[in-house]
Coordinates of C-alpha atoms in Angstrom, one line a residue:
X4 CA 30.1 53.1 -52.4
X5 CA 30.9 51.3 -55.7
X6 CA 34.4 50.5 -54.4
X7 CA 33.1 49.0 -51.3
X8 CA 30.8 46.8 -53.2
X9 CA 33.5 45.7 -55.7
X10 CA 36.5 45.2 -53.3
X11 CA 35.6 45.3 -49.7
X12 CA 32.6 43.0 -49.5
X13 CA 34.2 40.3 -51.5
X14 CA 37.3 40.4 -49.6
X15 CA 35.4 39.9 -46.2
X16 CA 33.5 37.0 -47.6
X17 CA 36.9 35.4 -48.6
X18 CA 38.1 35.9 -45.1
X19 CA 35.2 34.7 -43.3
X20 CA 35.2 31.4 -45.6
X21 CA 38.9 31.0 -44.9
X22 CA 38.1 31.1 -41.0
X23 CA 35.4 28.3 -41.5
X24 CA 37.7 26.1 -43.4
X25 CA 40.5 26.2 -40.9
X26 CA 38.2 25.6 -38.0
X27 CA 36.8 22.6 -40.0
X28 CA 40.4 21.3 -40.7
X29 CA 41.1 21.6 -37.0
X30 CA 38.3 19.6 -35.8
X31 CA 38.8 17.0 -38.6
X32 CA 42.4 16.4 -38.0
X33 CA 43.5 18.1 -34.8
X34 CA 41.2 15.9 -32.6
X35 CA 40.0 16.9 -29.0
X36 CA 43.6 17.7 -27.6
X37 CA 43.5 19.8 -24.4
X38 CA 44.6 23.5 -24.5
X39 CA 46.9 22.7 -21.6
X40 CA 48.9 20.1 -20.1
X41 CA 50.9 17.2 -21.8
X42 CA 50.6 17.8 -25.6
X43 CA 50.8 14.1 -26.2
X44 CA 47.9 13.5 -23.8
X45 CA 44.6 12.3 -25.6
X46 CA 41.1 13.8 -25.0
X47 CA 39.7 13.9 -21.5
X48 CA 37.8 10.7 -20.8
X49 CA 34.6 10.9 -18.6
X50 CA 34.9 9.3 -15.2
X51 CA 32.9 8.8 -12.1
X52 CA 33.5 7.8 -8.4
X53 CA 30.9 5.6 -6.9
X54 CA 30.6 5.5 -3.1
X55 CA 28.3 3.2 -1.1
X56 CA 25.8 5.4 0.8
X57 CA 26.3 5.5 4.6
X58 CA 24.1 6.1 7.5
X59 CA 24.7 7.0 11.1
X60 CA 23.6 5.2 14.0
X61 CA 21.3 7.5 15.8
X62 CA 18.8 7.5 18.8
X63 CA 15.1 7.8 18.6
X64 CA 11.8 6.4 20.1
X65 CA 10.5 3.5 18.2
X66 CA 6.9 1.9 18.4
X67 CA 6.2 -1.5 17.2
X68 CA 2.9 -0.9 15.7
X69 CA 1.3 -3.1 13.2
X70 CA -1.7 -2.1 11.1
X71 CA -3.7 -5.0 9.5
X72 CA -6.5 -4.7 6.8
X73 CA -9.2 -6.5 8.6
X74 CA -12.9 -7.8 8.1
X75 CA -15.7 -8.0 10.7
X76 CA -16.8 -11.7 11.0
X77 CA -19.7 -13.3 12.8
X78 CA -18.5 -15.5 15.4
X79 CA -19.1 -19.2 14.4
X80 CA -21.7 -21.5 16.2
X81 CA -19.9 -23.6 18.9
X82 CA -20.6 -27.4 18.8
X83 CA -21.8 -29.4 21.9
X84 CA -20.8 -33.1 21.5
X85 CA -22.0 -36.3 23.0
X86 CA -19.8 -37.4 26.0
X87 CA -21.4 -41.1 26.3
X88 CA -22.4 -43.8 24.1
X89 CA -26.2 -44.1 24.5
X90 CA -29.4 -42.6 23.4
X91 CA -30.8 -39.2 23.8
X92 CA -33.0 -39.6 27.0
X93 CA -34.7 -36.0 27.1
X94 CA -34.0 -32.4 26.5
X95 CA -33.5 -29.8 29.1
X96 CA -34.2 -26.6 27.0
X97 CA -36.3 -26.1 23.9
X98 CA -35.2 -25.6 20.4
X99 CA -33.8 -21.9 19.8
X100 CA -33.8 -21.2 23.5
X101 CA -31.2 -18.3 24.7
X102 CA -28.7 -20.2 26.9
X103 CA -25.6 -19.3 29.1
X104 CA -22.4 -21.3 28.9
X105 CA -22.8 -24.2 31.4
X106 CA -26.4 -24.6 31.1
X107 CA -28.0 -28.0 30.7
X108 CA -28.9 -28.9 27.4
X109 CA -29.9 -32.5 27.2
X110 CA -29.3 -36.0 28.9
X111 CA -27.9 -39.1 27.5
X112 CA -28.7 -42.4 28.8
X113 CA -26.7 -45.5 28.5
X114 CA -27.8 -49.1 29.2
X115 CA -25.3 -51.7 30.0
X116 CA -26.6 -55.5 30.2
X117 CA -25.7 -57.4 33.2
X118 CA -25.3 -61.1 33.4
X119 CA -28.4 -63.0 34.8
X120 CA -28.3 -64.4 38.3
X121 CA -28.2 -68.2 38.7
X122 CA -29.6 -69.9 41.8
X123 CA -29.9 -73.8 42.5
X124 CA -32.4 -75.2 44.8
X125 CA -32.1 -78.3 47.3
X126 CA -33.2 -80.6 44.5
X127 CA -30.7 -79.3 42.0
X128 CA -32.7 -77.3 39.9
X129 CA -31.0 -74.2 38.4
X130 CA -33.2 -71.0 38.1
X131 CA -31.8 -68.2 36.0
X132 CA -33.1 -64.7 36.9
X133 CA -32.6 -61.9 34.4
X134 CA -31.2 -58.6 35.6
X135 CA -32.2 -55.2 34.4
X136 CA -29.3 -53.3 32.7
X137 CA -27.1 -51.0 34.5
X138 CA -28.1 -47.4 33.7
X139 CA -25.7 -44.5 33.3
X140 CA -26.8 -40.8 32.5
X141 CA -24.8 -37.9 31.6
X142 CA -25.5 -34.1 31.0
X143 CA -24.3 -32.3 27.8
X144 CA -24.0 -28.6 28.7
X145 CA -23.8 -25.5 26.6
X146 CA -20.4 -24.7 25.3
X147 CA -20.9 -21.1 24.9
X148 CA -23.7 -18.5 25.6
X149 CA -26.2 -17.9 22.6
X150 CA -29.0 -19.5 21.0
X151 CA -29.2 -23.3 20.9
X152 CA -30.1 -25.6 17.8
X153 CA -30.2 -29.3 18.2
X154 CA -29.2 -31.7 15.7
X155 CA -30.5 -34.9 17.3
X156 CA -33.8 -36.5 18.2
X157 CA -35.2 -38.1 21.5
X158 CA -34.1 -41.7 21.7
X159 CA -31.6 -41.4 19.0
X160 CA -28.5 -43.5 19.4
X161 CA -25.3 -41.4 19.5
X162 CA -21.7 -42.2 20.1
X163 CA -18.9 -40.0 22.2
X164 CA -18.0 -37.1 20.1
X165 CA -21.2 -36.9 17.9
X166 CA -22.4 -33.4 17.4
X167 CA -25.7 -33.1 19.4
X168 CA -26.1 -29.2 19.3
X169 CA -24.7 -25.9 18.3
X170 CA -24.8 -22.7 20.3
X171 CA -24.6 -19.5 18.1
X172 CA -23.3 -16.7 20.3
X173 CA -24.5 -13.7 18.1
X174 CA -21.2 -11.9 18.7
X175 CA -18.6 -10.7 16.1
X176 CA -14.7 -10.6 15.8
X177 CA -12.1 -8.5 13.9
X178 CA -10.0 -10.7 11.8
X179 CA -6.9 -10.0 10.0
X180 CA -4.2 -11.8 8.1
X181 CA -0.5 -11.6 9.1
X182 CA 2.5 -11.6 6.7
X183 CA 5.6 -13.5 8.0
X184 CA 7.2 -10.3 9.1
X185 CA 4.3 -9.3 11.0
X186 CA 4.2 -12.6 12.8
X187 CA 7.8 -12.0 14.0
X188 CA 6.9 -8.4 15.1
X189 CA 3.8 -9.8 17.0
X190 CA 5.5 -12.9 18.8
X191 CA 4.7 -11.0 22.2
X192 CA 1.2 -9.7 21.1
X193 CA -0.7 -7.6 23.5
X194 CA -4.3 -8.8 24.6
X195 CA -6.1 -6.0 22.8
X196 CA -6.2 -4.0 19.7
X197 CA -7.5 -0.8 18.3
X198 CA -10.0 -1.0 15.5
X199 CA -11.5 1.7 13.0
X200 CA -14.5 0.7 10.7
X201 CA -14.8 3.2 7.9
X202 CA -18.3 4.7 7.9
X203 CA -19.1 2.9 11.2
X204 CA -18.8 3.7 14.9
X205 CA -15.9 5.7 16.5
X206 CA -12.7 3.8 16.9
X207 CA -12.9 1.0 19.6
X208 CA -10.8 -1.4 21.6
X209 CA -11.3 -5.1 20.7
X210 CA -10.1 -7.7 23.4
X211 CA -9.0 -11.2 23.7
X212 CA -6.5 -10.7 20.8
X213 CA -5.0 -14.0 19.7
X214 CA -2.8 -15.0 16.7
X215 CA -2.6 -18.2 15.0
X216 CA -3.1 -20.6 12.1
X217 CA -6.7 -20.0 10.4
X218 CA -9.2 -22.8 10.9
X219 CA -9.5 -24.6 7.9
X220 CA -11.6 -27.5 6.8
X221 CA -9.7 -30.0 8.9
X222 CA -9.2 -27.5 11.7
X223 CA -10.8 -27.5 15.2
X224 CA -14.2 -29.2 14.9
X225 CA -16.0 -27.5 17.9
X226 CA -16.3 -24.1 16.0
X227 CA -17.9 -23.6 12.7
X228 CA -16.8 -20.1 11.2
X229 CA -19.3 -18.0 9.2
X230 CA -18.4 -19.2 5.7
X231 CA -19.6 -15.8 4.2
X232 CA -17.4 -13.8 6.4
X233 CA -14.1 -15.8 6.0
X234 CA -12.5 -16.9 2.8
X235 CA -11.4 -20.3 2.2
X236 CA -8.1 -21.2 3.7
X237 CA -5.5 -24.1 3.1
X238 CA -4.7 -24.1 7.0
X239 CA -1.4 -22.1 6.6
X240 CA -2.9 -18.5 6.7
X241 CA -1.8 -17.0 10.0
X242 CA -4.5 -14.6 11.4
X243 CA -4.9 -12.2 14.3
X244 CA -8.4 -12.1 16.0
X245 CA -10.2 -10.1 18.6
X246 CA -13.6 -9.7 20.0
X247 CA -15.9 -6.8 19.2
X248 CA -17.6 -5.4 22.5
X249 CA -21.1 -6.3 22.8
X250 CA -22.2 -2.6 22.9
X251 CA -20.6 -1.8 19.6
X252 CA -22.8 -2.2 16.4
X253 CA -21.1 -4.0 13.6
X254 CA -22.2 -6.1 10.7
X255 CA -20.6 -9.1 9.2
X256 CA -18.3 -8.3 6.0
X257 CA -17.5 -4.8 6.9
X258 CA -14.0 -3.9 6.5
X259 CA -11.8 -2.4 9.2
X260 CA -8.3 -1.4 10.3
X261 CA -6.7 -3.3 13.2
X262 CA -3.9 -1.8 15.0
X263 CA -1.9 -3.6 17.2
X264 CA 0.7 -2.0 19.3
X265 CA 3.5 -4.5 20.8
X266 CA 6.1 -2.3 22.8
X267 CA 7.8 0.9 22.6
X268 CA 11.5 2.0 23.3
X269 CA 12.5 5.6 24.1
X270 CA 16.2 6.9 23.3
X271 CA 17.1 3.6 21.4
X272 CA 19.6 3.1 18.9
X273 CA 18.4 2.6 15.7
X274 CA 19.2 2.0 12.1
X275 CA 17.2 2.0 8.7
X276 CA 15.8 -1.7 8.1
X277 CA 17.9 -1.6 4.9
X278 CA 21.2 -1.3 6.7
X279 CA 20.6 -4.5 8.6
X280 CA 20.6 -8.3 7.5
X281 CA 18.0 -10.0 9.5
X282 CA 15.1 -8.1 11.5
X283 CA 14.4 -10.5 14.5
X284 CA 16.6 -11.0 17.5
X285 CA 19.9 -11.2 15.7
X286 CA 21.2 -9.4 12.6
X287 CA 24.5 -8.2 10.7
X288 CA 25.6 -4.6 9.8
X289 CA 28.4 -3.5 7.9
X290 CA 30.2 -0.8 10.1
X291 CA 32.6 1.6 8.1
X292 CA 36.0 1.6 9.6
X293 CA 38.7 4.4 9.8
X294 CA 40.0 3.5 6.5
X295 CA 36.6 3.6 4.8
X296 CA 36.2 -0.1 4.5
X297 CA 33.3 -1.8 5.6
X298 CA 33.5 -4.4 8.3
X299 CA 30.9 -7.1 9.0
X300 CA 29.6 -7.0 12.5
X301 CA 26.9 -9.1 14.2
X302 CA 24.3 -7.0 16.3
X303 CA 21.4 -7.7 18.8
X304 CA 18.0 -6.4 17.5
X305 CA 15.0 -5.2 19.4
X306 CA 11.8 -3.5 18.3
X307 CA 11.0 -2.3 14.5
X308 CA 8.4 -0.3 13.3
X309 CA 9.0 -1.5 9.7
X310 CA 11.4 1.4 8.7
X311 CA 13.7 1.7 11.6
X312 CA 15.0 -1.2 13.7
X313 CA 16.3 -1.0 17.5
X314 CA 20.0 -2.1 17.9
X315 CA 20.3 -3.4 21.5
X316 CA 24.0 -4.3 21.1
X317 CA 26.8 -4.3 18.6
X318 CA 27.1 -0.6 17.7
X319 CA 27.3 2.7 19.3
X320 CA 25.7 5.9 18.6
X321 CA 27.6 7.9 15.6
X322 CA 28.9 4.8 14.2
X323 CA 28.8 4.8 10.4
X324 CA 27.2 1.8 8.6
X325 CA 26.5 0.9 5.1
X326 CA 22.9 2.0 4.3
X327 CA 22.1 -0.9 2.3
X328 CA 23.2 -4.6 2.8
X329 CA 25.9 -5.6 0.4
X330 CA 24.4 -7.6 -2.4
X331 CA 20.7 -6.8 -1.5
X332 CA 18.3 -5.7 -4.3
X333 CA 17.3 -2.1 -4.1
X334 CA 14.2 -1.2 -5.6
X335 CA 14.7 1.5 -8.3
X336 CA 13.4 5.1 -7.8
X337 CA 10.4 5.9 -9.9
X338 CA 10.8 9.6 -11.0
X339 CA 7.0 9.8 -11.8
X340 CA 6.1 8.7 -8.3
X341 CA 8.4 11.4 -6.6
X342 CA 7.2 14.1 -9.0
X343 CA 3.5 13.6 -10.4
X344 CA 4.0 16.4 -12.8
X345 CA 6.7 14.4 -15.0
X346 CA 3.6 12.3 -16.1

């Protein structure tokens, strides 16, 4: 045991330190030479091959369905206007009466002076006989059905175009703003939409769907939107609007979702919208050729659902195209959004 401690253990320590020293010298002066291959070759350098992602033209059923964040608004009062220069002769209905579109509201009277009649007797005396004015009357009718409120008094002078009354229909509409992309998708909009009011009645169909520029301060003068239900507009906001059925109970200011379905195509050739430059009527895709090089190709477009777009002409099923338009900005992937547990 004494020999082991005095001779064997010290010898093992020396051997271990020698191995460590040789290894350190190799790392310091030997570099990262590869164990095989060309002895003169340097260390391996990292490398990567980047390929643009591709997608295949496939067939699918595509539905052009647009969902809007909407609001319930009270339909504005409709203005009745004077259609003759004159004075208010008399009213046909009382203030606050319930009228039907086309009902008589009031009568305007116009008096036009006439030249007097001159006559000469046998002795040459001239007699001037005044004549009563020419009288013209016209009726102002209700422009809509609802409750009438007058803004003029009897015998008040008015001019053509002056507001003489308003009719409040007591009905409601669904109103939602459209983005430029949604405007293109609804160029051939249907006449109705599906509405859902959270916490309200069952989903229902609204009718008389229209799209157009919102009425601003300088908009159409014959309709006065409910100011509390609509935000101010500069006249450039495009909106979709449809009427709530009379039997459905709603209130101004309620939020709603308005779903407008404008066409469906079955077994259509489709591509992701990211693969197409342009999304209305015409576009461009980059088809991958046999040599692997992309080739720019014009295509004719049909419906889109916001994720896929119908290709009417220009490519065939099975063609490979670049998944992203060259040069287009691609939103970075948020790893926390994909896996909430990473937060």
